[in-house]
Amino acid sequence: MIQTIKKAWGIPELRKKIVFTALILLIFRIGNAIPVPWVDTKLLSDYLSSMSTTVLGLYDVMSGGAFASATVFALGVQPYINSSIIIQLLTIAIPALERLAREGGEEGKKKIQSITRYATVAIAILQGWGYYALMKSANILTGTGFWPALVIIVSFIAGSSFVMWMGEQITEFGIGNGISIILFAGILSRVPNMVTMGASYIRTKGSIGYLWIALLIVGMLAMVVLIVHVNEAERRIPVQYAKRVVGRKQMGGQNSYLPLKLNMTGVMPIIFASALVSIPGTIGSFMQVDQAAHPFWYAFFRTFNYTSPLYVVIYLLLILAFNYFYVAIQYNPVEIANNLRRNNGSIPGFRPGKPTSDFITRTLNKITLIGAIFLAVVAVLPIVLGNLTGMSIQLGGTSLLIVVGVALDTTRSLDSFMTMRSHKGFLG
């Protein structure tokens, strides 16, 4: 990646894109350091540190620590991500949206994007109000009443909307996917905090601490290598196109392949599963159930703590389920088979139509299972290591998967731009 950036820096057009992206990220980091008024950030940080294994801990990781500081960008990209997921699901459920997405062309994409923006603002309003209610119930606010509530909630909404706008600007004028780049920058900003935690752990544990930290670093490097290999891996289904004569020209006749990536879903199943499995623990943290008065409910909510074996089992099952679900809404084997038949293409050894779609379905199921197992290992291994070492690295796998995935996608974007520019220069 470093070599790619060096080469890109030598191209004036790409240099402008890189500088523009860096300036946007600088603004993002400045916004992450500006707290909203009437909030005791010290009390808030202490309160959320006790709830690091709940859905609030996930929000804090995704925002780069801004959520625990109640900054203007505290909500980060979460409203946009939630909005995109909801609109994507509604596109499948509502025929009008499905037609707009498939047949609308560029205009349809713009309308879907516009709907996503409005949904982002609506979700930001709900999350901003919920965040304010949480701080109010925990006695974290230094000012109450209508005016402080309005300023705090509007600040969160405006900050989230501005983050969405910055992400779109990076996508259009910078490099890579803007929302992913902002998420990437937020997670990387926590590295100094992780180093501080590691140093504190060594001081507490002594010589055994050095051993655990060394094993942790080796494990992370091995996981990075695994993530890179799996993200780049794909199953290539050979496709043959029949020859046909159009006028005096002979069309087709070439061989190609249908690429199916091993990890087709990215980090989405882990994010879904983390949020869902954390909900009971979050409710239990809010309710503060007394063990003596309510032993059943206390045991129930304790089950959803990350130290519980049942938590790990439920987490694994949810990752598997969401992985299959996400692949099912992204890929339609029947539609792929019909497209191949319309273009006079066929998979060797399988007749067009149902036999082809059945083969693609079986192949997708195998690939999805391998991808789900990979995601489960990435998500669960940090939980096991965290329980063994006593360090808070439960969301480390999720963060690592996002960082490596975004780095690979950005590198590919730079490479494709440089390749296209070279071809243009050659043709010119």
Tab-separated table of C-alpha atoms in Angstrom:
chain	number	residue	atom	x	y	z
A	1	MET	CA	0.000	0.000	0.000
A	2	ILE	CA	2.875	2.368	0.864
A	3	GLN	CA	4.461	1.769	-2.565
A	4	THR	CA	1.106	2.436	-4.236
A	5	ILE	CA	0.722	5.747	-2.365
A	6	LYS	CA	4.288	6.743	-3.343
A	7	LYS	CA	3.525	6.113	-7.009
A	8	ALA	CA	0.180	7.906	-6.742
A	9	TRP	CA	1.846	10.946	-5.144
A	10	GLY	CA	3.887	11.411	-8.310
A	11	ILE	CA	0.696	11.874	-10.372
A	12	PRO	CA	-0.696	15.438	-10.029
A	13	GLU	CA	-4.364	14.381	-10.265
A	14	LEU	CA	-3.988	11.700	-7.619
A	15	ARG	CA	-1.902	14.006	-5.431
A	16	LYS	CA	-4.814	16.479	-5.349
A	17	LYS	CA	-7.204	13.645	-4.425
A	18	ILE	CA	-4.930	12.446	-1.613
A	19	VAL	CA	-4.489	15.984	-0.218
A	20	PHE	CA	-8.245	16.589	-0.415
A	21	THR	CA	-8.944	13.328	1.447
A	22	ALA	CA	-6.342	14.221	4.094
A	23	LEU	CA	-7.926	17.668	4.639
A	24	ILE	CA	-11.390	16.137	5.065
A	25	LEU	CA	-9.991	13.646	7.588
A	26	LEU	CA	-8.297	16.513	9.437
A	27	ILE	CA	-11.669	18.274	9.737
A	28	PHE	CA	-13.178	14.987	10.940
A	29	ARG	CA	-10.548	14.629	13.661
A	30	ILE	CA	-11.012	18.266	14.749
A	31	GLY	CA	-14.764	17.684	15.051
A	32	ASN	CA	-14.064	14.559	17.123
A	33	ALA	CA	-12.202	16.740	19.637
A	34	ILE	CA	-14.970	19.357	20.127
A	35	PRO	CA	-17.415	18.310	22.871
A	36	VAL	CA	-21.005	19.489	22.885
A	37	PRO	CA	-21.911	21.871	25.758
A	38	TRP	CA	-23.579	20.884	29.066
A	39	VAL	CA	-21.978	17.419	29.215
A	40	ASP	CA	-19.550	16.195	31.885
A	41	THR	CA	-17.230	14.232	29.610
A	42	LYS	CA	-15.296	12.684	32.528
A	43	LEU	CA	-18.449	11.170	34.019
A	44	LEU	CA	-19.605	10.072	30.565
A	45	SER	CA	-16.277	8.353	29.811
A	46	ASP	CA	-16.359	6.498	33.141
A	47	TYR	CA	-19.983	5.511	32.585
A	48	LEU	CA	-19.405	4.156	29.058
A	49	SER	CA	-16.202	2.344	30.058
A	50	SER	CA	-18.364	0.211	32.360
A	51	MET	CA	-20.578	-0.582	29.353
A	52	SER	CA	-17.800	-1.313	26.843
A	53	THR	CA	-19.269	-4.760	26.060
A	54	THR	CA	-22.708	-3.384	25.180
A	55	VAL	CA	-23.929	-1.884	21.919
A	56	LEU	CA	-22.663	1.479	23.229
A	57	GLY	CA	-19.132	0.073	23.210
A	58	LEU	CA	-19.581	-0.854	19.549
A	59	TYR	CA	-20.722	2.708	18.781
A	60	ASP	CA	-17.667	4.097	20.565
A	61	VAL	CA	-15.304	1.908	18.515
A	62	MET	CA	-16.987	2.901	15.236
A	63	SER	CA	-16.814	6.611	16.125
A	64	GLY	CA	-13.122	6.471	17.042
A	65	GLY	CA	-13.786	7.266	20.719
A	66	ALA	CA	-15.938	10.331	19.952
A	67	PHE	CA	-19.059	8.671	21.374
A	68	ALA	CA	-17.525	8.408	24.855
A	69	SER	CA	-16.521	12.090	24.702
A	70	ALA	CA	-19.894	13.405	23.437
A	71	THR	CA	-18.262	15.417	20.654
A	72	VAL	CA	-20.173	16.983	17.755
A	73	PHE	CA	-19.263	13.924	15.647
A	74	ALA	CA	-20.226	11.461	18.393
A	75	LEU	CA	-22.751	9.617	16.226
A	76	GLY	CA	-20.165	9.341	13.450
A	77	VAL	CA	-21.125	7.225	10.436
A	78	GLN	CA	-23.492	4.954	12.391
A	79	PRO	CA	-26.722	6.681	11.207
A	80	TYR	CA	-25.552	6.469	7.582
A	81	ILE	CA	-24.569	2.795	7.912
A	82	ASN	CA	-27.901	1.941	9.559
A	83	SER	CA	-29.760	3.926	6.904
A	84	SER	CA	-27.920	2.175	4.059
A	85	ILE	CA	-28.711	-1.241	5.520
A	86	ILE	CA	-32.399	-0.392	6.013
A	87	ILE	CA	-32.786	1.019	2.486
A	88	GLN	CA	-30.990	-2.011	1.052
A	89	LEU	CA	-33.424	-4.350	2.828
A	90	LEU	CA	-36.422	-2.242	1.787
A	91	THR	CA	-35.206	-2.350	-1.817
A	92	ILE	CA	-35.729	-6.112	-1.713
A	93	ALA	CA	-39.057	-5.930	0.155
A	94	ILE	CA	-40.678	-3.056	-1.809
A	95	PRO	CA	-41.120	-3.701	-5.569
A	96	ALA	CA	-41.118	0.024	-6.453
A	97	LEU	CA	-37.709	0.528	-4.839
A	98	GLU	CA	-36.414	-2.663	-6.450
A	99	ARG	CA	-37.446	-1.437	-9.907
A	100	LEU	CA	-35.888	1.946	-9.183
A	101	ALA	CA	-32.582	0.347	-8.189
A	102	ARG	CA	-32.423	-2.098	-11.112
A	103	GLU	CA	-34.043	-0.258	-13.974
A	104	GLY	CA	-33.615	3.382	-13.020
A	105	GLY	CA	-30.007	3.604	-14.177
A	106	GLU	CA	-27.975	6.568	-12.952
A	107	GLU	CA	-31.101	8.553	-12.114
A	108	GLY	CA	-32.428	5.673	-10.020
A	109	LYS	CA	-29.167	5.466	-8.082
A	110	LYS	CA	-29.378	9.194	-7.322
A	111	LYS	CA	-32.943	8.809	-6.009
A	112	ILE	CA	-31.918	5.860	-3.816
A	113	GLN	CA	-29.002	7.923	-2.507
A	114	SER	CA	-31.347	10.831	-1.761
A	115	ILE	CA	-33.713	8.524	0.159
A	116	THR	CA	-30.719	7.181	2.085
A	117	ARG	CA	-29.714	10.737	3.076
A	118	TYR	CA	-33.186	11.548	4.417
A	119	ALA	CA	-33.257	8.249	6.303
A	120	THR	CA	-29.814	9.072	7.761
A	121	VAL	CA	-31.104	12.362	9.184
A	122	ALA	CA	-34.181	10.608	10.607
A	123	ILE	CA	-32.035	7.952	12.313
A	124	ALA	CA	-29.647	10.656	13.580
A	125	ILE	CA	-32.636	12.431	15.189
A	126	LEU	CA	-33.654	9.220	16.992
A	127	GLN	CA	-30.095	8.371	18.059
A	128	GLY	CA	-29.350	11.947	19.141
A	129	TRP	CA	-32.467	12.040	21.283
A	130	GLY	CA	-31.683	8.586	22.706
A	131	TYR	CA	-28.116	9.618	23.535
A	132	TYR	CA	-29.380	12.741	25.303
A	133	ALA	CA	-31.928	10.670	27.279
A	134	LEU	CA	-29.163	8.238	28.275
A	135	MET	CA	-26.935	11.025	29.600
A	136	LYS	CA	-29.859	12.653	31.389
A	137	SER	CA	-30.862	9.415	33.129
A	138	ALA	CA	-27.241	8.815	34.213
A	139	ASN	CA	-26.952	12.384	35.658
A	140	ILE	CA	-24.096	13.224	33.295
A	141	LEU	CA	-25.484	16.560	32.092
A	142	THR	CA	-24.422	19.835	33.718
A	143	GLY	CA	-27.481	21.654	32.410
A	144	THR	CA	-31.095	20.584	31.985
A	145	GLY	CA	-34.158	22.099	30.400
A	146	PHE	CA	-35.429	22.719	26.902
A	147	TRP	CA	-32.539	24.859	25.607
A	148	PRO	CA	-29.655	22.530	26.650
A	149	ALA	CA	-31.608	19.549	25.288
A	150	LEU	CA	-32.197	21.284	21.956
A	151	VAL	CA	-28.552	22.364	21.580
A	152	ILE	CA	-27.187	18.905	22.449
A	153	ILE	CA	-29.551	16.969	20.164
A	154	VAL	CA	-29.207	19.410	17.237
A	155	SER	CA	-25.401	19.288	17.602
A	156	PHE	CA	-25.430	15.501	17.299
A	157	ILE	CA	-27.777	15.595	14.290
A	158	ALA	CA	-25.778	18.318	12.518
A	159	GLY	CA	-22.511	16.511	13.237
A	160	SER	CA	-23.791	13.220	11.828
A	161	SER	CA	-25.171	14.952	8.715
A	162	PHE	CA	-21.858	16.766	8.201
A	163	VAL	CA	-19.918	13.483	8.510
A	164	MET	CA	-22.206	11.982	5.840
A	165	TRP	CA	-21.548	14.996	3.591
A	166	MET	CA	-17.774	14.714	4.105
A	167	GLY	CA	-17.922	11.036	3.190
A	168	GLU	CA	-19.723	11.863	-0.051
A	169	GLN	CA	-17.136	14.536	-0.868
A	170	ILE	CA	-14.301	12.032	-0.405
A	171	THR	CA	-16.094	9.539	-2.666
A	172	GLU	CA	-16.534	12.180	-5.383
A	173	PHE	CA	-13.308	14.198	-5.154
A	174	GLY	CA	-10.976	12.053	-3.035
A	175	ILE	CA	-9.835	8.439	-3.034
A	176	GLY	CA	-11.872	5.359	-2.146
A	177	ASN	CA	-15.257	5.115	-0.483
A	178	GLY	CA	-15.692	8.184	1.739
A	179	ILE	CA	-17.721	6.593	4.544
A	180	SER	CA	-15.287	3.665	4.741
A	181	ILE	CA	-12.295	6.029	4.819
A	182	ILE	CA	-13.836	8.016	7.705
A	183	LEU	CA	-14.579	4.784	9.582
A	184	PHE	CA	-10.994	3.686	8.909
A	185	ALA	CA	-9.590	6.970	10.278
A	186	GLY	CA	-11.773	6.801	13.392
A	187	ILE	CA	-10.628	3.288	14.277
A	188	LEU	CA	-6.947	4.063	13.643
A	189	SER	CA	-7.196	7.080	15.943
A	190	ARG	CA	-7.604	4.627	18.847
A	191	VAL	CA	-4.134	3.116	18.298
A	192	PRO	CA	-2.368	5.487	20.778
A	193	ASN	CA	-4.986	4.574	23.385
A	194	MET	CA	-4.319	0.869	22.722
A	195	VAL	CA	-0.568	1.434	23.191
A	196	THR	CA	-1.245	3.195	26.502
A	197	MET	CA	-3.472	0.309	27.633
A	198	GLY	CA	-0.745	-2.179	26.668
A	199	ALA	CA	1.889	-0.276	28.667
A	200	SER	CA	-0.447	-0.128	31.673
A	201	TYR	CA	-1.112	-3.861	31.356
A	202	ILE	CA	2.625	-4.613	31.353
A	203	ARG	CA	3.151	-2.469	34.457
A	204	THR	CA	0.336	-4.338	36.217
A	205	LYS	CA	1.241	-7.907	35.190
A	206	GLY	CA	5.022	-7.643	35.082
A	207	SER	CA	7.007	-10.182	33.005
A	208	ILE	CA	3.909	-12.229	32.125
A	209	GLY	CA	2.468	-9.047	30.644
A	210	TYR	CA	5.328	-8.858	28.103
A	211	LEU	CA	4.576	-12.433	27.049
A	212	TRP	CA	0.849	-11.773	26.543
A	213	ILE	CA	1.492	-8.550	24.636
A	214	ALA	CA	4.014	-10.310	22.375
A	215	LEU	CA	1.541	-13.131	21.706
A	216	LEU	CA	-1.178	-10.564	21.049
A	217	ILE	CA	0.959	-8.701	18.489
A	218	VAL	CA	1.908	-11.971	16.745
A	219	GLY	CA	-1.760	-13.000	16.718
A	220	MET	CA	-2.820	-9.663	15.219
A	221	LEU	CA	-0.178	-9.883	12.486
A	222	ALA	CA	-1.269	-13.436	11.676
A	223	MET	CA	-4.891	-12.255	11.554
A	224	VAL	CA	-3.955	-9.428	9.167
A	225	VAL	CA	-2.312	-11.958	6.821
A	226	LEU	CA	-5.403	-14.198	7.050
A	227	ILE	CA	-7.773	-11.277	6.354
A	228	VAL	CA	-5.729	-10.169	3.318
A	229	HIS	CA	-5.688	-13.687	1.839
A	230	VAL	CA	-9.395	-14.302	2.424
A	231	ASN	CA	-10.428	-10.857	1.113
A	232	GLU	CA	-8.441	-11.434	-2.073
A	233	ALA	CA	-9.594	-15.045	-2.540
A	234	GLU	CA	-12.376	-15.828	-4.991
A	235	ARG	CA	-13.994	-18.817	-6.659
A	236	ARG	CA	-13.932	-18.430	-10.436
A	237	ILE	CA	-16.701	-20.313	-12.243
A	238	PRO	CA	-15.739	-20.790	-15.933
A	239	VAL	CA	-18.224	-19.411	-18.464
A	240	GLN	CA	-18.266	-20.086	-22.214
A	241	TYR	CA	-20.046	-17.789	-24.672
A	242	ALA	CA	-21.432	-19.292	-27.880
A	243	LYS	CA	-20.498	-17.826	-31.251
A	244	ARG	CA	-23.204	-15.916	-33.099
A	245	VAL	CA	-23.242	-13.972	-36.351
A	246	VAL	CA	-24.587	-10.409	-36.321
A	247	GLY	CA	-24.646	-9.037	-39.891
A	248	ARG	CA	-21.198	-9.797	-41.264
A	249	LYS	CA	-19.540	-9.915	-37.847
A	250	GLN	CA	-19.010	-12.930	-35.637
A	251	MET	CA	-19.737	-12.162	-31.971
A	252	GLY	CA	-18.888	-14.112	-28.831
A	253	GLY	CA	-16.969	-17.344	-28.706
A	254	GLN	CA	-14.658	-16.267	-25.906
A	255	ASN	CA	-14.195	-17.881	-22.494
A	256	SER	CA	-14.627	-15.943	-19.267
A	257	TYR	CA	-15.394	-16.618	-15.627
A	258	LEU	CA	-17.906	-15.634	-12.969
A	259	PRO	CA	-15.993	-14.381	-9.882
A	260	LEU	CA	-17.462	-15.163	-6.455
A	261	LYS	CA	-15.476	-13.644	-3.584
A	262	LEU	CA	-14.838	-15.831	-0.554
A	263	ASN	CA	-15.746	-13.008	1.831
A	264	MET	CA	-18.706	-11.486	0.013
A	265	THR	CA	-20.270	-9.757	3.004
A	266	GLY	CA	-17.314	-7.891	4.473
A	267	VAL	CA	-17.749	-6.900	8.101
A	268	MET	CA	-21.539	-6.432	8.012
A	269	PRO	CA	-22.497	-9.790	9.638
A	270	ILE	CA	-20.151	-9.074	12.562
A	271	ILE	CA	-21.620	-5.583	13.048
A	272	PHE	CA	-25.182	-6.963	12.915
A	273	ALA	CA	-24.370	-9.814	15.302
A	274	SER	CA	-22.444	-7.555	17.716
A	275	ALA	CA	-25.298	-5.068	17.895
A	276	LEU	CA	-27.986	-7.752	18.338
A	277	VAL	CA	-26.175	-9.880	20.921
A	278	SER	CA	-25.280	-6.742	22.907
A	279	ILE	CA	-28.894	-5.537	23.261
A	280	PRO	CA	-29.819	-7.728	26.295
A	281	GLY	CA	-26.584	-6.733	28.066
A	282	THR	CA	-27.287	-3.072	27.310
A	283	ILE	CA	-30.809	-3.353	28.756
A	284	GLY	CA	-29.410	-5.112	31.825
A	285	SER	CA	-26.849	-2.336	32.324
A	286	PHE	CA	-29.605	0.293	32.186
A	287	MET	CA	-31.887	-1.611	34.583
A	288	GLN	CA	-29.163	-2.343	37.184
A	289	VAL	CA	-30.866	-5.587	38.270
A	290	ASP	CA	-30.198	-6.563	41.904
A	291	GLN	CA	-28.912	-10.140	42.274
A	292	ALA	CA	-30.639	-10.830	45.589
A	293	ALA	CA	-34.023	-9.379	44.585
A	294	HIS	CA	-34.168	-10.765	41.025
A	295	PRO	CA	-31.771	-13.752	40.713
A	296	PHE	CA	-33.330	-15.035	37.448
A	297	TRP	CA	-33.072	-11.741	35.575
A	298	TYR	CA	-29.592	-11.121	36.976
A	299	ALA	CA	-28.438	-14.533	35.666
A	300	PHE	CA	-30.211	-13.911	32.336
A	301	PHE	CA	-28.490	-10.579	31.709
A	302	ARG	CA	-25.141	-11.966	32.907
A	303	THR	CA	-25.472	-14.629	30.199
A	304	PHE	CA	-25.035	-11.905	27.590
A	305	ASN	CA	-21.723	-10.737	29.024
A	306	TYR	CA	-18.757	-11.362	26.722
A	307	THR	CA	-17.109	-13.586	29.387
A	308	SER	CA	-19.994	-16.065	29.138
A	309	PRO	CA	-19.492	-19.186	26.934
A	310	LEU	CA	-23.155	-18.956	25.890
A	311	TYR	CA	-22.514	-15.404	24.640
A	312	VAL	CA	-19.752	-16.738	22.354
A	313	VAL	CA	-22.019	-19.530	21.047
A	314	ILE	CA	-24.909	-17.117	20.325
A	315	TYR	CA	-22.472	-14.673	18.719
A	316	LEU	CA	-21.126	-17.428	16.432
A	317	LEU	CA	-24.610	-18.560	15.384
A	318	LEU	CA	-25.700	-14.979	14.637
A	319	ILE	CA	-22.614	-14.363	12.480
A	320	LEU	CA	-23.357	-17.525	10.499
A	321	ALA	CA	-27.041	-16.599	10.100
A	322	PHE	CA	-26.377	-12.980	9.065
A	323	ASN	CA	-23.670	-14.081	6.639
A	324	TYR	CA	-26.099	-16.380	4.797
A	325	PHE	CA	-28.832	-13.734	4.941
A	326	TYR	CA	-26.616	-11.001	3.515
A	327	VAL	CA	-25.377	-13.240	0.678
A	328	ALA	CA	-28.995	-14.234	-0.083
A	329	ILE	CA	-30.068	-10.598	-0.554
A	330	GLN	CA	-26.985	-9.751	-2.624
A	331	TYR	CA	-26.923	-12.701	-5.029
A	332	ASN	CA	-29.823	-14.279	-6.908
A	333	PRO	CA	-28.635	-17.504	-8.633
A	334	VAL	CA	-31.765	-17.639	-10.835
A	335	GLU	CA	-31.145	-14.117	-12.111
A	336	ILE	CA	-27.443	-14.857	-12.730
A	337	ALA	CA	-28.387	-17.991	-14.688
A	338	ASN	CA	-30.962	-16.050	-16.754
A	339	ASN	CA	-28.418	-13.323	-17.536
A	340	LEU	CA	-25.949	-15.948	-18.735
A	341	ARG	CA	-28.590	-17.526	-20.982
A	342	ARG	CA	-29.610	-14.143	-22.427
A	343	ASN	CA	-25.976	-13.464	-23.338
A	344	ASN	CA	-25.502	-16.958	-24.861
A	345	GLY	CA	-23.257	-17.935	-21.967
A	346	SER	CA	-23.114	-21.278	-20.189
A	347	ILE	CA	-21.158	-23.042	-17.473
A	348	PRO	CA	-19.381	-26.128	-18.921
A	349	GLY	CA	-21.141	-29.340	-17.878
A	350	PHE	CA	-24.441	-27.673	-16.936
A	351	ARG	CA	-27.447	-26.922	-19.111
A	352	PRO	CA	-28.757	-23.323	-19.122
A	353	GLY	CA	-31.624	-22.529	-16.769
A	354	LYS	CA	-32.344	-24.472	-13.589
A	355	PRO	CA	-29.272	-26.782	-13.673
A	356	THR	CA	-27.036	-23.702	-13.908
A	357	SER	CA	-28.850	-21.860	-11.079
A	358	ASP	CA	-28.711	-25.013	-8.892
A	359	PHE	CA	-24.955	-25.277	-9.446
A	360	ILE	CA	-24.448	-21.591	-8.599
A	361	THR	CA	-26.600	-22.038	-5.464
A	362	ARG	CA	-24.519	-25.018	-4.274
A	363	THR	CA	-21.293	-23.137	-4.949
A	364	LEU	CA	-22.574	-20.048	-3.126
A	365	ASN	CA	-23.574	-22.147	-0.105
A	366	LYS	CA	-20.087	-23.672	0.148
A	367	ILE	CA	-18.351	-20.307	-0.226
A	368	THR	CA	-20.723	-18.656	2.241
A	369	LEU	CA	-19.984	-21.325	4.859
A	370	ILE	CA	-16.220	-20.828	4.509
A	371	GLY	CA	-16.633	-17.037	4.643
A	372	ALA	CA	-18.875	-17.306	7.719
A	373	ILE	CA	-16.337	-19.513	9.523
A	374	PHE	CA	-13.608	-16.986	8.694
A	375	LEU	CA	-15.693	-14.088	10.087
A	376	ALA	CA	-16.524	-16.129	13.192
A	377	VAL	CA	-12.829	-16.798	13.857
A	378	VAL	CA	-11.949	-13.114	13.371
A	379	ALA	CA	-14.759	-12.017	15.722
A	380	VAL	CA	-14.442	-14.666	18.450
A	381	LEU	CA	-10.657	-14.995	18.745
A	382	PRO	CA	-10.224	-11.495	20.303
A	383	ILE	CA	-12.974	-12.352	22.832
A	384	VAL	CA	-11.094	-15.509	23.863
A	385	LEU	CA	-7.782	-13.625	24.059
A	386	GLY	CA	-9.459	-10.812	26.014
A	387	ASN	CA	-10.807	-13.295	28.560
A	388	LEU	CA	-7.385	-14.942	28.909
A	389	THR	CA	-5.373	-11.727	29.229
A	390	GLY	CA	-7.948	-9.534	30.966
A	391	MET	CA	-7.519	-6.836	28.310
A	392	SER	CA	-10.466	-5.124	26.606
A	393	ILE	CA	-9.933	-6.281	23.000
A	394	GLN	CA	-13.339	-7.853	22.395
A	395	LEU	CA	-14.030	-5.664	19.337
A	396	GLY	CA	-10.459	-5.925	18.042
A	397	GLY	CA	-11.337	-8.427	15.305
A	398	THR	CA	-14.098	-6.209	13.943
A	399	SER	CA	-11.811	-3.174	13.902
A	400	LEU	CA	-8.985	-5.113	12.265
A	401	LEU	CA	-11.290	-6.460	9.553
A	402	ILE	CA	-12.571	-2.948	8.761
A	403	VAL	CA	-9.081	-1.405	8.695
A	404	VAL	CA	-7.546	-4.101	6.461
A	405	GLY	CA	-10.592	-4.205	4.161
A	406	VAL	CA	-10.634	-0.429	3.649
A	407	ALA	CA	-6.857	-0.364	3.100
A	408	LEU	CA	-7.155	-3.049	0.393
A	409	ASP	CA	-10.111	-1.316	-1.310
A	410	THR	CA	-8.308	2.049	-1.309
A	411	THR	CA	-5.174	0.458	-2.757
A	412	ARG	CA	-7.249	-1.137	-5.518
A	413	SER	CA	-8.869	2.245	-6.278
A	414	LEU	CA	-5.465	3.910	-6.614
A	415	ASP	CA	-4.129	1.070	-8.781
A	416	SER	CA	-7.141	1.180	-11.110
A	417	PHE	CA	-6.860	4.974	-11.444
A	418	MET	CA	-3.148	4.729	-12.281
A	419	THR	CA	-3.785	1.908	-14.771
A	420	MET	CA	-6.563	3.874	-16.478
A	421	ARG	CA	-4.374	6.979	-16.640
A	422	SER	CA	-1.506	4.978	-18.174
A	423	HIS	CA	-3.821	3.575	-20.837
A	424	LYS	CA	-5.142	7.054	-21.608
A	425	GLY	CA	-1.610	8.390	-21.940
A	426	PHE	CA	-0.639	5.511	-24.205
A	427	LEU	CA	-3.673	5.974	-26.440
A	428	GLY	CA	-3.195	9.731	-26.472
